[in-house]
Structures are given as C-alpha cells and as structure tokens.
CSV table of C-alpha atoms in Angstrom, one decimal:
chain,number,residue,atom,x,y,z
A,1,UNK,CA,-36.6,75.7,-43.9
A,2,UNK,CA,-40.3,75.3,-44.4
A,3,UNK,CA,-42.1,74.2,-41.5
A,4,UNK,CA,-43.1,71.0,-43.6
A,5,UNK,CA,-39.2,70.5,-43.7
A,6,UNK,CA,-38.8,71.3,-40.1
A,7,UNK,CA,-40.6,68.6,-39.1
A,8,UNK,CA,-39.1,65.8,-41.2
A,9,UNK,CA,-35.8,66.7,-39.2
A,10,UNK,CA,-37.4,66.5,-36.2
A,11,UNK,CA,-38.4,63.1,-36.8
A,12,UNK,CA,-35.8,61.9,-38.2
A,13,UNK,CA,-33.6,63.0,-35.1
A,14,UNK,CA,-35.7,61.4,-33.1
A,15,UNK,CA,-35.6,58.0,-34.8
A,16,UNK,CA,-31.8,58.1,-35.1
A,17,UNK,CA,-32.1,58.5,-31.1
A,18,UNK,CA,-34.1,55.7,-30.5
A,19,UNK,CA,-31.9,53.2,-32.8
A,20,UNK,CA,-28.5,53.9,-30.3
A,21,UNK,CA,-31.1,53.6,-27.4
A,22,UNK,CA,-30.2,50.1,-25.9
A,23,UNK,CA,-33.1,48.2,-24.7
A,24,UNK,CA,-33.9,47.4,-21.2
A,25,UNK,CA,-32.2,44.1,-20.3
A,26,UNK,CA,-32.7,41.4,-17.5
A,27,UNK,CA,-30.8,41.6,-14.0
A,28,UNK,CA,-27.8,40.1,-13.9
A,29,UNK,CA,-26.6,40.0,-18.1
A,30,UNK,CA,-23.4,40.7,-18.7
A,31,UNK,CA,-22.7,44.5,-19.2
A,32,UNK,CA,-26.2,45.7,-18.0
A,33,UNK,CA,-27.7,46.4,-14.7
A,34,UNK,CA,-29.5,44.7,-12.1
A,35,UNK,CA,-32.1,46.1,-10.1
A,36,UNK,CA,-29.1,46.5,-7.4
A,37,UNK,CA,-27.4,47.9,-10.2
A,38,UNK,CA,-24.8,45.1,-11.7
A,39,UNK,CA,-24.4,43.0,-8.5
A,40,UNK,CA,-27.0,40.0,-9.4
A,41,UNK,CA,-24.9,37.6,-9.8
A,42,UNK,CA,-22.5,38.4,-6.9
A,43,UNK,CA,-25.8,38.7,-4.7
A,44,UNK,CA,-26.9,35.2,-6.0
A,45,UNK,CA,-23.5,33.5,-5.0
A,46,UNK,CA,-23.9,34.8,-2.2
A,47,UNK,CA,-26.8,33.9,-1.2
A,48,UNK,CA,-25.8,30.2,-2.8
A,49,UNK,CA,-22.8,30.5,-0.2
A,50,UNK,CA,-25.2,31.5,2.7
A,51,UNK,CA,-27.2,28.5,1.7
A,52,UNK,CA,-24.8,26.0,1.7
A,53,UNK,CA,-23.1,27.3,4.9
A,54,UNK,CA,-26.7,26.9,6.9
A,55,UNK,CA,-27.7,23.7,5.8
A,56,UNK,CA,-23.7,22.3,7.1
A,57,UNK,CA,-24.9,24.1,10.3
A,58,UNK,CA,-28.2,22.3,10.3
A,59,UNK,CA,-26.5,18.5,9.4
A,60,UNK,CA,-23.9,18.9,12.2
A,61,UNK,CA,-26.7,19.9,15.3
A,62,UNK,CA,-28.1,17.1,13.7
A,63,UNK,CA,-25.6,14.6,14.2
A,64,UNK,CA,-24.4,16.1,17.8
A,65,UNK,CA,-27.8,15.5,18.8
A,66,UNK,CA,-29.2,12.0,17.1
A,67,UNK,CA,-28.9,9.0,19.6
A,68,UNK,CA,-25.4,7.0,19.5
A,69,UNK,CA,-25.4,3.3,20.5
A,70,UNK,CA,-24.1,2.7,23.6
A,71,UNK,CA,-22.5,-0.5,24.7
A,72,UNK,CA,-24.4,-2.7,27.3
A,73,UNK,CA,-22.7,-3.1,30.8
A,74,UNK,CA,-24.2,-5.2,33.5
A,75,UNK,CA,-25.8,-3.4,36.6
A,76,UNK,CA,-27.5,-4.4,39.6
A,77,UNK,CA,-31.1,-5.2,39.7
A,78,UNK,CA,-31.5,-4.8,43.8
A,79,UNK,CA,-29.2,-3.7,46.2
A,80,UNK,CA,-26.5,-6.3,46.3
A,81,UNK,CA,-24.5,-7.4,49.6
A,82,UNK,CA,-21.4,-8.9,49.2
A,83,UNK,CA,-21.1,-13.0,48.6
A,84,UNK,CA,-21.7,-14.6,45.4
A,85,UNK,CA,-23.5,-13.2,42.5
A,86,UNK,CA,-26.6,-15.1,41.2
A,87,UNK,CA,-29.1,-15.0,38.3
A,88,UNK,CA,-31.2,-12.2,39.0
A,89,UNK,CA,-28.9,-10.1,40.8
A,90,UNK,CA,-27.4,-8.7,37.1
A,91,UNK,CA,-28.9,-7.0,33.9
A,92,UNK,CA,-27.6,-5.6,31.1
A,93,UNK,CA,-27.8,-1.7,30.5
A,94,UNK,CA,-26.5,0.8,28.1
A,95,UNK,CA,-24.4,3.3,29.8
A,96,UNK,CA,-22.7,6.2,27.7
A,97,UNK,CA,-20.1,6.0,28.3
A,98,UNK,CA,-19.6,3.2,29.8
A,99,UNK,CA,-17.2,3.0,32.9
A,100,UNK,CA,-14.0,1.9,33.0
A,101,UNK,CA,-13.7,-1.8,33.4
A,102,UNK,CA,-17.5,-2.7,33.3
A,103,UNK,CA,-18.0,-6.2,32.8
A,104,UNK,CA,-20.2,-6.8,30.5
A,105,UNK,CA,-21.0,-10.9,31.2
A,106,UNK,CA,-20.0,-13.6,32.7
A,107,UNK,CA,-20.5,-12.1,36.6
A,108,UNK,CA,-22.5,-14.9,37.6
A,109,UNK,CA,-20.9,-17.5,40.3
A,110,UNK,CA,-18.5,-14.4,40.9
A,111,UNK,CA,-17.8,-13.3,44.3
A,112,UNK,CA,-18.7,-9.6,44.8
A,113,UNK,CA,-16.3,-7.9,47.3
A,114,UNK,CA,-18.7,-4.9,48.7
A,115,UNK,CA,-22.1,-4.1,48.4
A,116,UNK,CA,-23.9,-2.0,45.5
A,117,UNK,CA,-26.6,0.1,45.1
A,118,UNK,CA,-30.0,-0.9,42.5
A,119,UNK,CA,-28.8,0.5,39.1
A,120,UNK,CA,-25.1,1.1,39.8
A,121,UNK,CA,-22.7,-1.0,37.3
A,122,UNK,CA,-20.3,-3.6,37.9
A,123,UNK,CA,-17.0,-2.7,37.4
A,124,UNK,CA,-14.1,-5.7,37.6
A,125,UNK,CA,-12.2,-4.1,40.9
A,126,UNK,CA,-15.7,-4.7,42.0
A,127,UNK,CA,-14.9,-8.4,41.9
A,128,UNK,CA,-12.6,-10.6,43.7
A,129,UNK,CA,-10.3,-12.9,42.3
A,130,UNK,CA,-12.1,-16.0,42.3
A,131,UNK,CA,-13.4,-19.7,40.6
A,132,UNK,CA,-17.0,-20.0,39.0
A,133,UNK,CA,-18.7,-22.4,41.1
A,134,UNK,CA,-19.3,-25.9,40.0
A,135,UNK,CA,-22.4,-26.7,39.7
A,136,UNK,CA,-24.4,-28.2,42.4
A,137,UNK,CA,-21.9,-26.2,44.9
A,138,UNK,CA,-23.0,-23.4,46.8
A,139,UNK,CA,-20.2,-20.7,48.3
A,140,UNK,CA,-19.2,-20.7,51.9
A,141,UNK,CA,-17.4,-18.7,53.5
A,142,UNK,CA,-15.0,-20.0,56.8
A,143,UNK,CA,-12.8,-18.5,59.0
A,144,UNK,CA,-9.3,-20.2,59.6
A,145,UNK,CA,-8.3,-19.8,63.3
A,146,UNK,CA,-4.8,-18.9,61.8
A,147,UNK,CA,-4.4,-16.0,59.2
A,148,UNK,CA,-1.3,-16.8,58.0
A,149,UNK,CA,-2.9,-20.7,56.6
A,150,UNK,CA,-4.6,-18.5,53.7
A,151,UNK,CA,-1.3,-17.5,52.7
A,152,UNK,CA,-0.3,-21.2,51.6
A,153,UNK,CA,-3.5,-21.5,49.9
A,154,UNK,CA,-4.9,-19.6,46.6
A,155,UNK,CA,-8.2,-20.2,44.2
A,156,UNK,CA,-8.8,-23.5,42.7
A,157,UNK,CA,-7.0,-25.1,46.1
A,158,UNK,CA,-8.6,-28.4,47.1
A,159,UNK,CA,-8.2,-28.4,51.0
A,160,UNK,CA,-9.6,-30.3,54.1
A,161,UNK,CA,-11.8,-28.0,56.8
A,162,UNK,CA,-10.6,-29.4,60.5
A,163,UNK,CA,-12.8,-28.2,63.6
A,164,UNK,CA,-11.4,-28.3,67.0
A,165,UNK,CA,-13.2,-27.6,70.0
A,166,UNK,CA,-12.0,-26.9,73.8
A,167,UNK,CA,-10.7,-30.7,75.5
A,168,UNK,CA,-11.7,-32.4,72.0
A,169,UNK,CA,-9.7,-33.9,69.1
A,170,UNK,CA,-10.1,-31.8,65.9
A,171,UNK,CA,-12.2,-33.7,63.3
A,172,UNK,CA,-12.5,-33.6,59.8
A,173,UNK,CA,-15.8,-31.4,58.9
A,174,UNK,CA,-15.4,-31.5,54.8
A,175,UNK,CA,-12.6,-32.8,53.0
A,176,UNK,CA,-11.7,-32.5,49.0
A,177,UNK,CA,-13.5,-29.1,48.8
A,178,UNK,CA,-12.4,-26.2,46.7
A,179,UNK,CA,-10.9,-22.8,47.2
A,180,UNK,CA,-13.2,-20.2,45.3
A,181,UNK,CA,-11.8,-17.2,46.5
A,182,UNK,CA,-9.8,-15.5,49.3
A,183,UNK,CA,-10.8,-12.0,50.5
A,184,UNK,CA,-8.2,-9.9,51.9
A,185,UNK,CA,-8.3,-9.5,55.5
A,186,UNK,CA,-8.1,-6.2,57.2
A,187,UNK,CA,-8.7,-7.6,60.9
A,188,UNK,CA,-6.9,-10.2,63.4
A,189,UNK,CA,-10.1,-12.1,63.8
A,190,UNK,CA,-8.5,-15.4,61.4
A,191,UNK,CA,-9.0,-15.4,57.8
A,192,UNK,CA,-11.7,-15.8,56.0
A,193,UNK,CA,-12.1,-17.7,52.5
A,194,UNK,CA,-15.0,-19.1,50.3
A,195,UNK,CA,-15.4,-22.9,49.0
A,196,UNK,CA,-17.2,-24.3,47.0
A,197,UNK,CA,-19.1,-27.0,49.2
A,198,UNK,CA,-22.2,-29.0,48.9
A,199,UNK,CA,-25.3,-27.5,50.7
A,200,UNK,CA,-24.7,-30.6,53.5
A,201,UNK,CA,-21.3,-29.6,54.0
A,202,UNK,CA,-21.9,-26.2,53.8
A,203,UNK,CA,-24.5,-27.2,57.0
A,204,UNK,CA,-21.8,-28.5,59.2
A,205,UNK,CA,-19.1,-26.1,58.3
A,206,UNK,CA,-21.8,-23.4,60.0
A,207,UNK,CA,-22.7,-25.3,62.8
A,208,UNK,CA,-18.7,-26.3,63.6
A,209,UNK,CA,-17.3,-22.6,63.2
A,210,UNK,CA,-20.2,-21.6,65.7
A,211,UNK,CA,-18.5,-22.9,68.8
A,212,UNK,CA,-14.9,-24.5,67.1
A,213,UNK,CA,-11.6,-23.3,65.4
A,214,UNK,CA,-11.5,-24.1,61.9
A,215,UNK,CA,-8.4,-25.2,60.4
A,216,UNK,CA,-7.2,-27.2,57.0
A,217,UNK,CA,-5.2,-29.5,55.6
A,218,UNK,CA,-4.2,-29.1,52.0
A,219,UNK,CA,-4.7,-32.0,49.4
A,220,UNK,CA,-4.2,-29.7,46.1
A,221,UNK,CA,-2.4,-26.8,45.3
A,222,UNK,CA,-3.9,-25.1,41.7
C-alpha cells in the first residue's frame, strides 16, 4: 500500500473510533457516571433525607422551647396572717404548672387557716370551710368557754353570744349573728369560731371576752 493509501486507512480508523466514542454526559443520567462515579442521585436523596431529618430536629427544639400559656392562680401580695382574706391581699399569677387545688377566684371574705408567705399561691386546703361575709359584716373571732358548744353548731348557724362574768348574771352581748366558720381546735383553751358581726358588735364581743366567759344560745341551725 502506497503511503497515499496508508493514510486514508489511518483516517478512516480513526473516524470509525470516534463514532462508537460516547460523549461525555451530565452527573447523575441514567447509565453514565457521576463525578462520584454513578451515585448522584443516591447522594442527592440523601442529602434530601439529611435535609428533611434536620429541619424536624429544628421544629421540635422549637416547640419544646416556645412559651406555653399557663393558667392564672391567685397568690399573696404580702405576707398574710391568718383571718379573713380581703381585697388586696390576692393577685392573680401564672404558675406552670399550676398546683394542685389553686384557687383561682373567689378567695375574698374567705377565712385563711395559716399564714403565707408574699408570692406563695393559695391552694383550697389553705382555706377553711366557711360563709362569705355579708356585706357590711366584719369577721370575729370568739372563744366559747365550752368546746364541746362548737360541736352543735356549723357555718351559716345564727346564734346568740352570752357573757358571764364572776358574781354577775350572763347577758346577751350580740344576738342573731352568723356562724362564718369554725376552726378546729388543737388546745383545751374553749373553742374558737368566727361570725359575721357588725363593727359595734364586734366592739363588745372584744371588750366582754377580755374579762368574761362567752357562751351561746342557738336561734338557727343551717
């Protein structure tokens, strides 16, 4: 073979080459590879998956952390002694969680049995079984000579306060006033209740318990 005709095989050898060459294609087509050689679309799930899976992780901090509403309980403005409660003495405060059996209204003209600390809630064994006080009444408390009168007596009794004193007839101190709530006793020293008196009354019933021996009579039973 001339070298002319050399030359035309040559080329034409070459040409047949390039025609079965495929071309170069993008990552990730089906049957050609990648630059990490056939895995782009696994890698891209996966990084879809990886994706997904961070921003669950970022929604759930968020809700563990974003403020919840917490119910309003009442608490004590001041330190409170025991007696009745009055406006002032309460405010409402959200507490999470809230204790068990806060009250939440409706303490006012309530008798609190023990004292509490500024800031610490009211909870209902907190408060004794008792009457809201009418209005105009204040609460005062009196201590029967005899213990065992308080048992014939409960809240919402209307009753008679006697005073006796030494070589003297008992008389009748305040009469038709009303039972608002009977502490229990844990001494021999009489027992004590609170009524719901007018301030006068309220005035002699001090005055007669500071030297006499209180006693009742019972008009109403609730």
């Amino acid at each position: 073979m001339t070298g002319n005709g050399a030359d035309a095989a040559a080329a034409r050898g070459g040409w047949t080459r390039l025609a079965h060459r495929q071309p170069p294609g993008r990552p990730g087509q089906p049957g050609r590879l990648g630059p990490f050689g056939g895995l782009g679309r696994l890698g891209r799930r996966r990084r879809l998956v990886a994706a997904v899976v961070a921003g669950v992780g970022v929604l759930s901090a968020y809700l563990a952390l974003r403020p919840t509403h917490s119910p309003s309980v009442l608490v004590a403005t001041h330190d409170l002694s025991p007696g009745v409660l009055k406006p002032g003495d309460l405010r409402p405060a959200a507490i999470s969680p809230p204790p068990s059996g806060a009250v939440r209204s409706g303490a006012v003209g309530r008798v609190l049995a023990g004292a509490m600390r500024r800031g610490e809630p009211l909870t209902d064994v907190r408060l004794l079984h008792s009457l809201p006080l009418p209005p105009g009444t204040v609460a005062t408390p009196v201590r029967l000579a005899d213990p065992d009168t308080a048992q014939l007596i409960a809240p919402g009794s209307t009753i008679g306060v006697l005073a006796a004193w030494e070589g003297q007839p008992a008389q009748l101190i305040a009469d038709n006033v009303t039972v608002v709530t009977i502490p229990k006793a844990d001494n021999d020293h009489g027992a004590l209740i609170v009524l719901a008196t007018t301030p006068s009354q309220a005035t002699q019933l001090a005055a007669a318990q500071a030297g006499g021996r209180l006693s009742i009579t019972i008009n109403h039973h609730s």
